[in-house]
PDB file of C-alpha atoms in Angstrom:
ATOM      1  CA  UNK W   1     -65.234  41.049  -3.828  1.00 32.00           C
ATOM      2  CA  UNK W   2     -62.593  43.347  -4.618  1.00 35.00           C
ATOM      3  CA  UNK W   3     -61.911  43.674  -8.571  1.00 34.00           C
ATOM      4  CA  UNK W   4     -58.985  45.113 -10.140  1.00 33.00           C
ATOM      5  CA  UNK W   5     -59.414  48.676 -12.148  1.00 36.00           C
ATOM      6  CA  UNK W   6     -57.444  49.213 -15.074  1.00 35.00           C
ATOM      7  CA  UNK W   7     -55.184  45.941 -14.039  1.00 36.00           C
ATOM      8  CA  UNK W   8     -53.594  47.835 -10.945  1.00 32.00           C
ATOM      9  CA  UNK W   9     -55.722  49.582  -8.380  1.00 31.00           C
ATOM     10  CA  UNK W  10     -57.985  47.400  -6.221  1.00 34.00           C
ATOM     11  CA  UNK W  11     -61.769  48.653  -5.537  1.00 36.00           C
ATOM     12  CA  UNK W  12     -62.336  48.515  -1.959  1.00 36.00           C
ATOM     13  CA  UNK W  13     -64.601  45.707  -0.673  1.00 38.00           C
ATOM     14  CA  UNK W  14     -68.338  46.016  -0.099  1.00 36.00           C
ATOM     15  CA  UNK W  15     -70.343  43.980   2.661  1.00 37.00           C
ATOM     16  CA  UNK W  16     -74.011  43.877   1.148  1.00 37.00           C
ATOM     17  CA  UNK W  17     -76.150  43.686   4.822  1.00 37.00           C
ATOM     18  CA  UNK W  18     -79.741  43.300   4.948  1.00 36.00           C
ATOM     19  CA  UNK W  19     -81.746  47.189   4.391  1.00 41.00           C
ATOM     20  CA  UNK W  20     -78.026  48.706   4.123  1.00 43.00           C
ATOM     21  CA  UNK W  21     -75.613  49.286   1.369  1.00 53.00           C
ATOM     22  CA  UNK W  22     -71.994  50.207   0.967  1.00 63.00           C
ATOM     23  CA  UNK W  23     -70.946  48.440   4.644  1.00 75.00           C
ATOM     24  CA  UNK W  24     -67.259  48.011   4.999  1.00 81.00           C
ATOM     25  CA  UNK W  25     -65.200  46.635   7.063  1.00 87.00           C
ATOM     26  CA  UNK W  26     -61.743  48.099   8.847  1.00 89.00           C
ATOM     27  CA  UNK W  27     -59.583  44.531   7.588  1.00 89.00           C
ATOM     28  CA  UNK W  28     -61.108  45.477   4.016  1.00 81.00           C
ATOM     29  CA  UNK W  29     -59.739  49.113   4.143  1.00 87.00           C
ATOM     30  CA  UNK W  30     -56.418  47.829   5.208  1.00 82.00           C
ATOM     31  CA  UNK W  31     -56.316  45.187   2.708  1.00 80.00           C
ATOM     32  CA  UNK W  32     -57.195  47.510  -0.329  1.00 80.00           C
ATOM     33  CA  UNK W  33     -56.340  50.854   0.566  1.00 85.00           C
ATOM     34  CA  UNK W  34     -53.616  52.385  -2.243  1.00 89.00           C
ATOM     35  CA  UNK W  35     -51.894  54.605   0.771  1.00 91.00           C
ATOM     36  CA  UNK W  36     -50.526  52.305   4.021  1.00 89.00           C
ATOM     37  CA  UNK W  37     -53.599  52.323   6.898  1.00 92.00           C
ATOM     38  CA  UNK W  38     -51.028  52.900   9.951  1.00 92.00           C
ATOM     39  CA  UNK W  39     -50.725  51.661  13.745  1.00 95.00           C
ATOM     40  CA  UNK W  40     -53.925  52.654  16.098  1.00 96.00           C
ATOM     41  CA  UNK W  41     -53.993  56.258  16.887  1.00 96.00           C
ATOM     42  CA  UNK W  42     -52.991  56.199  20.155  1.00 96.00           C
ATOM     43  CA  UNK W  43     -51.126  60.151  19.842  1.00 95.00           C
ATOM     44  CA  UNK W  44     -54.658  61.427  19.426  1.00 96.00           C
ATOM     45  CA  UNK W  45     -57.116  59.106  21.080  1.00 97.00           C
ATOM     46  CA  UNK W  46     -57.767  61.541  23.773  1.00 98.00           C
ATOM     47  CA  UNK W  47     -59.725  63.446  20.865  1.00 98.00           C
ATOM     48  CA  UNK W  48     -61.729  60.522  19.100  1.00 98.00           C
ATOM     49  CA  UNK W  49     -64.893  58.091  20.172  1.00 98.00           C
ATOM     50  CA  UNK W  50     -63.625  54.629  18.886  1.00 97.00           C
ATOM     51  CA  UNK W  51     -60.386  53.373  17.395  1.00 97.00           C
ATOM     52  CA  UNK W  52     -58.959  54.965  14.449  1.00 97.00           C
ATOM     53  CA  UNK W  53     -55.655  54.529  12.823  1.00 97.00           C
ATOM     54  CA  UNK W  54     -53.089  57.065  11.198  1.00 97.00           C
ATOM     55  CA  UNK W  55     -50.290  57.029   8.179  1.00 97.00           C
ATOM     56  CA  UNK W  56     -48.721  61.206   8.260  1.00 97.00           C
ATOM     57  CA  UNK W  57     -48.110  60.393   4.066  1.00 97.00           C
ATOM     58  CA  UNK W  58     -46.298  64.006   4.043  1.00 97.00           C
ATOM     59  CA  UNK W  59     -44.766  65.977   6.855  1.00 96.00           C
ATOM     60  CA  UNK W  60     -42.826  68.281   4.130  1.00 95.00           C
ATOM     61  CA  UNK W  61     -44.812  71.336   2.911  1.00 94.00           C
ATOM     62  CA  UNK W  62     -48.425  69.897   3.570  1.00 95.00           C
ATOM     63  CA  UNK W  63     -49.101  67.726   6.064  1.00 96.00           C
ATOM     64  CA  UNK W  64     -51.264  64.488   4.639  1.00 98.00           C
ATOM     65  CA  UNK W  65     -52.326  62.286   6.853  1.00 97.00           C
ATOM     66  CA  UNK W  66     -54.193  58.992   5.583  1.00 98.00           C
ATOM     67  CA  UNK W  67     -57.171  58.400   8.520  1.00 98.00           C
ATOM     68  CA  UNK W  68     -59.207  55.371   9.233  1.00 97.00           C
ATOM     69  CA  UNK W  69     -61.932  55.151  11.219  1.00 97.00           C
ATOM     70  CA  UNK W  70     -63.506  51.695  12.736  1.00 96.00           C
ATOM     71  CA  UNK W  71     -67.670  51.835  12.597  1.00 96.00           C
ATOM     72  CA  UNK W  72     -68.735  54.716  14.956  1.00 97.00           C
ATOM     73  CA  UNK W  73     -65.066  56.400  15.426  1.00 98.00           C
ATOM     74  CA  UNK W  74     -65.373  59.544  15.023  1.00 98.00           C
ATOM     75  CA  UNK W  75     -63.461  62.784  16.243  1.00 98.00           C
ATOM     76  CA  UNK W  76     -64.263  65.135  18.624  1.00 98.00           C
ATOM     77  CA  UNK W  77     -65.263  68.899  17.661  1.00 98.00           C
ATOM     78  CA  UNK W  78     -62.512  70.669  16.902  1.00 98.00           C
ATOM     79  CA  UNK W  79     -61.197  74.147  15.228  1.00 98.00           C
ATOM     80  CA  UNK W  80     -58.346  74.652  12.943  1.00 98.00           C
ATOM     81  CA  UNK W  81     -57.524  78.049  13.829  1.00 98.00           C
ATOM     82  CA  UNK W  82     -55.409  80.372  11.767  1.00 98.00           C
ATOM     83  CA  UNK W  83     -54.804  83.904  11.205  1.00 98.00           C
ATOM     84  CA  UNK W  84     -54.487  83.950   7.362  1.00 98.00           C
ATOM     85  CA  UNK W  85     -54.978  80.777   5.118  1.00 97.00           C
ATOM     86  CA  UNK W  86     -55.209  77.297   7.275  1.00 97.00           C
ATOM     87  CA  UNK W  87     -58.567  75.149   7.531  1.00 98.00           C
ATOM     88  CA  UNK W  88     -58.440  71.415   6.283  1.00 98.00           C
ATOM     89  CA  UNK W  89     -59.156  69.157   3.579  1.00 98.00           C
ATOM     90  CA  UNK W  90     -61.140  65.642   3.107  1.00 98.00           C
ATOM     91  CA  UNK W  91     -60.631  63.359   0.330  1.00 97.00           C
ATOM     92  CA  UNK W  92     -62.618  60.688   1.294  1.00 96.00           C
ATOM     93  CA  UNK W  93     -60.956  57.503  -0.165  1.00 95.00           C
ATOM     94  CA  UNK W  94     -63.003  54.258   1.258  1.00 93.00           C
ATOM     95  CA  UNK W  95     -66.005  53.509   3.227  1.00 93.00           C
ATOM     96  CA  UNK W  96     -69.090  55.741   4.822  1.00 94.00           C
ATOM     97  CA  UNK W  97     -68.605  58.695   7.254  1.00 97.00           C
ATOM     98  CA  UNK W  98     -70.412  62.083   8.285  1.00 98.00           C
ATOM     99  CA  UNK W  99     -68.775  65.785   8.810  1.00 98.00           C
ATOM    100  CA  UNK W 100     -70.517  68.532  10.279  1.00 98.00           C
ATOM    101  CA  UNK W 101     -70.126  72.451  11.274  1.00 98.00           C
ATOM    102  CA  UNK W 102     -71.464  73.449  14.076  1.00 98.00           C
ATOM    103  CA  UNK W 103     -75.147  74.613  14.428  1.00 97.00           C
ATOM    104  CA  UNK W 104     -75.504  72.481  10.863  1.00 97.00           C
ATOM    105  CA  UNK W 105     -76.714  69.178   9.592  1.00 96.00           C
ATOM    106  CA  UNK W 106     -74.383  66.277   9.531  1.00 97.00           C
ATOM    107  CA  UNK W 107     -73.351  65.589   6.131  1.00 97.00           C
ATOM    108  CA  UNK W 108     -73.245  62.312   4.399  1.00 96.00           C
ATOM    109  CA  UNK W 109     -69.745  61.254   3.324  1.00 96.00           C
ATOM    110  CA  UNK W 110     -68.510  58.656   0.987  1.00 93.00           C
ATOM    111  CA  UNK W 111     -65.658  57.698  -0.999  1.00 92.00           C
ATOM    112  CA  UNK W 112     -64.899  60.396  -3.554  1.00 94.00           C
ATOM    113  CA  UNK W 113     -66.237  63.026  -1.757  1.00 96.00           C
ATOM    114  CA  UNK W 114     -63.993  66.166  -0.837  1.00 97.00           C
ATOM    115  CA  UNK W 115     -64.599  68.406   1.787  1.00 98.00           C
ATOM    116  CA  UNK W 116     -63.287  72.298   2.190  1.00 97.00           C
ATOM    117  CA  UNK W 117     -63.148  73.253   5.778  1.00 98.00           C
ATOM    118  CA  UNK W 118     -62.270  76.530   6.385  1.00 97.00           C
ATOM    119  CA  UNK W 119     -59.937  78.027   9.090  1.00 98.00           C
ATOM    120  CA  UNK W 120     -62.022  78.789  12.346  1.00 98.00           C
ATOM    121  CA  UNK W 121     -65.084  76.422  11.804  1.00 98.00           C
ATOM    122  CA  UNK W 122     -65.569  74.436  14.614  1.00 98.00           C
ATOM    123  CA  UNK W 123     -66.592  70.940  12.690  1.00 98.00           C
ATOM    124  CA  UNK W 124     -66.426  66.919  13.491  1.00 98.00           C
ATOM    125  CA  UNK W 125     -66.090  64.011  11.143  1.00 98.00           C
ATOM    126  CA  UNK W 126     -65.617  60.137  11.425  1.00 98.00           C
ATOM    127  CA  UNK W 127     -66.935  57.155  10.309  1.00 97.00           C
ATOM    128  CA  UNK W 128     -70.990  56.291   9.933  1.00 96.00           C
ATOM    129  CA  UNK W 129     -71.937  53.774  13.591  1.00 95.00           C
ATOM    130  CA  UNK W 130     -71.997  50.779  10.694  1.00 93.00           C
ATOM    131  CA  UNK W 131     -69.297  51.424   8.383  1.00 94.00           C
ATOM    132  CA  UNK W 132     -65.393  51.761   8.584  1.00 95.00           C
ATOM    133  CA  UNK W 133     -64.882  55.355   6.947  1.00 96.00           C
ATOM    134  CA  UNK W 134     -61.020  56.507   5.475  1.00 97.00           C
ATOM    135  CA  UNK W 135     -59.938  59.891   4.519  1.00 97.00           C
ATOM    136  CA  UNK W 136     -56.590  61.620   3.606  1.00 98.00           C
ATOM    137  CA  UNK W 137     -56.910  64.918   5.753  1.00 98.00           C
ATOM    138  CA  UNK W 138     -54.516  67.804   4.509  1.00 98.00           C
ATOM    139  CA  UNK W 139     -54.069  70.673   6.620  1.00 97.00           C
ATOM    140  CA  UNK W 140     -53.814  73.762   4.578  1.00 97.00           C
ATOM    141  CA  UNK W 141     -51.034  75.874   5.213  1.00 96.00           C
ATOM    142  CA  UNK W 142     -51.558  79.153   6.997  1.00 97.00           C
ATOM    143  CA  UNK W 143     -50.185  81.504   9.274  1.00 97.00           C
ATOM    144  CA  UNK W 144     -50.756  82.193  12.798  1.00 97.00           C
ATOM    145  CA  UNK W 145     -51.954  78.140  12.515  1.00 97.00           C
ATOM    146  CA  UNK W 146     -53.257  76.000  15.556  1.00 97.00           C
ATOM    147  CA  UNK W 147     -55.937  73.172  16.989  1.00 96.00           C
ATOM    148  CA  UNK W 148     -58.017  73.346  19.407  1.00 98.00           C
ATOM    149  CA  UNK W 149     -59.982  70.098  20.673  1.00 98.00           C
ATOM    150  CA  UNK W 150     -63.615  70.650  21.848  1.00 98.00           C
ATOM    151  CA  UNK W 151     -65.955  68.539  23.628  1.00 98.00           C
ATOM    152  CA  UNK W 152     -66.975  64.958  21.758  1.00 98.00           C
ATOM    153  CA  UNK W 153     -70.327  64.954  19.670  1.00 98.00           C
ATOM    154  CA  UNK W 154     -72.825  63.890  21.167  1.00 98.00           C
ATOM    155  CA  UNK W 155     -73.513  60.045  21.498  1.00 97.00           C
ATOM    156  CA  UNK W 156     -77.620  60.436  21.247  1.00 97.00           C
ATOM    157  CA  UNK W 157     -77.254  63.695  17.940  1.00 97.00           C
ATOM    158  CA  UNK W 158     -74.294  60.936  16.293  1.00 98.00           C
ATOM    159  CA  UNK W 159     -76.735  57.586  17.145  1.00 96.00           C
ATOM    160  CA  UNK W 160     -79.501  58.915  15.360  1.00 96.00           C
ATOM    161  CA  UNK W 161     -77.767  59.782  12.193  1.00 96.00           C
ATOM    162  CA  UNK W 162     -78.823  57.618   9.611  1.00 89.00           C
ATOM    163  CA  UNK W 163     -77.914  56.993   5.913  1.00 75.00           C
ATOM    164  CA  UNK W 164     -80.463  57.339   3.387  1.00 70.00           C
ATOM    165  CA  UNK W 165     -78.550  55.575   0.397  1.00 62.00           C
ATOM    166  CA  UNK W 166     -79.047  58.517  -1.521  1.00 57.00           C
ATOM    167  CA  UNK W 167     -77.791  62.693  -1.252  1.00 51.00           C
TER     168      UNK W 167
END
């Protein structure tokens, strides 16, 4: 159940399922999330496995964008080039997810989290296969800035990720 913290923001809700903790669910994002979920993410789902959903919170300056993934969205590799500066930023706000550079171990997300990516790193992240996953992603400004999508992760690498509970 969802309690209130400090009698104004609402703790996201947890689904407690047999050998797993920390389950949630995309209706219990949308419900308690503090920044606005968005429509489906139909401008990008070309470049994501699953449905996700996007809020741009800032265009000015920074762009912010609020992400949420349904269990097993996730995006495709992809590289946020840039000459000087750039690269991205994760605050993970609700749920379970996983990032990962190439030619690395996934990485175990969850809310709280934060996540550097630097310019040029060719990387993936999205939500664990049982858990709806959120993030606010900020792309760092740079010059010389672009994407570039890659090819989708692979279904049998993502399918045998697996949380441990623990880091």
């Amino acid at each position: 159940m969802a309690e209130k913290e400090n009698g104004s923001r609402k703790a996201v809700k947890v689904v407690q399922t047999a050998g797993r903790e920390n389950v949630y669910r995309v209706d219990d994002i949308k419900a308690e999330s503090i920044f606005p979920v968005g429509n489906e993410n139909t401008q990008y789902a070309k470049y994501f496995d699953g449905t996700s959903y996007l809020n741009l919170l800032s265009t000015e300056q920074t762009i912010i964008g609020n992400v949420t993934f349904e269990p097993g969205c996730r995006n495709h590799w992809h590289i946020h080039h840039a000459a000087k500066g750039g690269g991205q930023i994760l605050l993970i706000t609700a749920g379970r997810g996983w990032y990962q550079e190439w030619g690395k171990p996934a990485q175990m997300l969850r809310a709280g989290d934060v996540v550097n990516i630097p310019a040029n790193v060719k990387h993936w992240h999205g939500a664990a296969k049982d858990s709806a996953f959120q993030h606010l992603a900020i792309e760092v400004p740079g010059e010389g800035t672009s994407n570039e999508w890659c090819e989708p992760v692979d279904e049998k690498e993502y399918m045998a990720l697996h949380y441990t509970g623990s880091r």
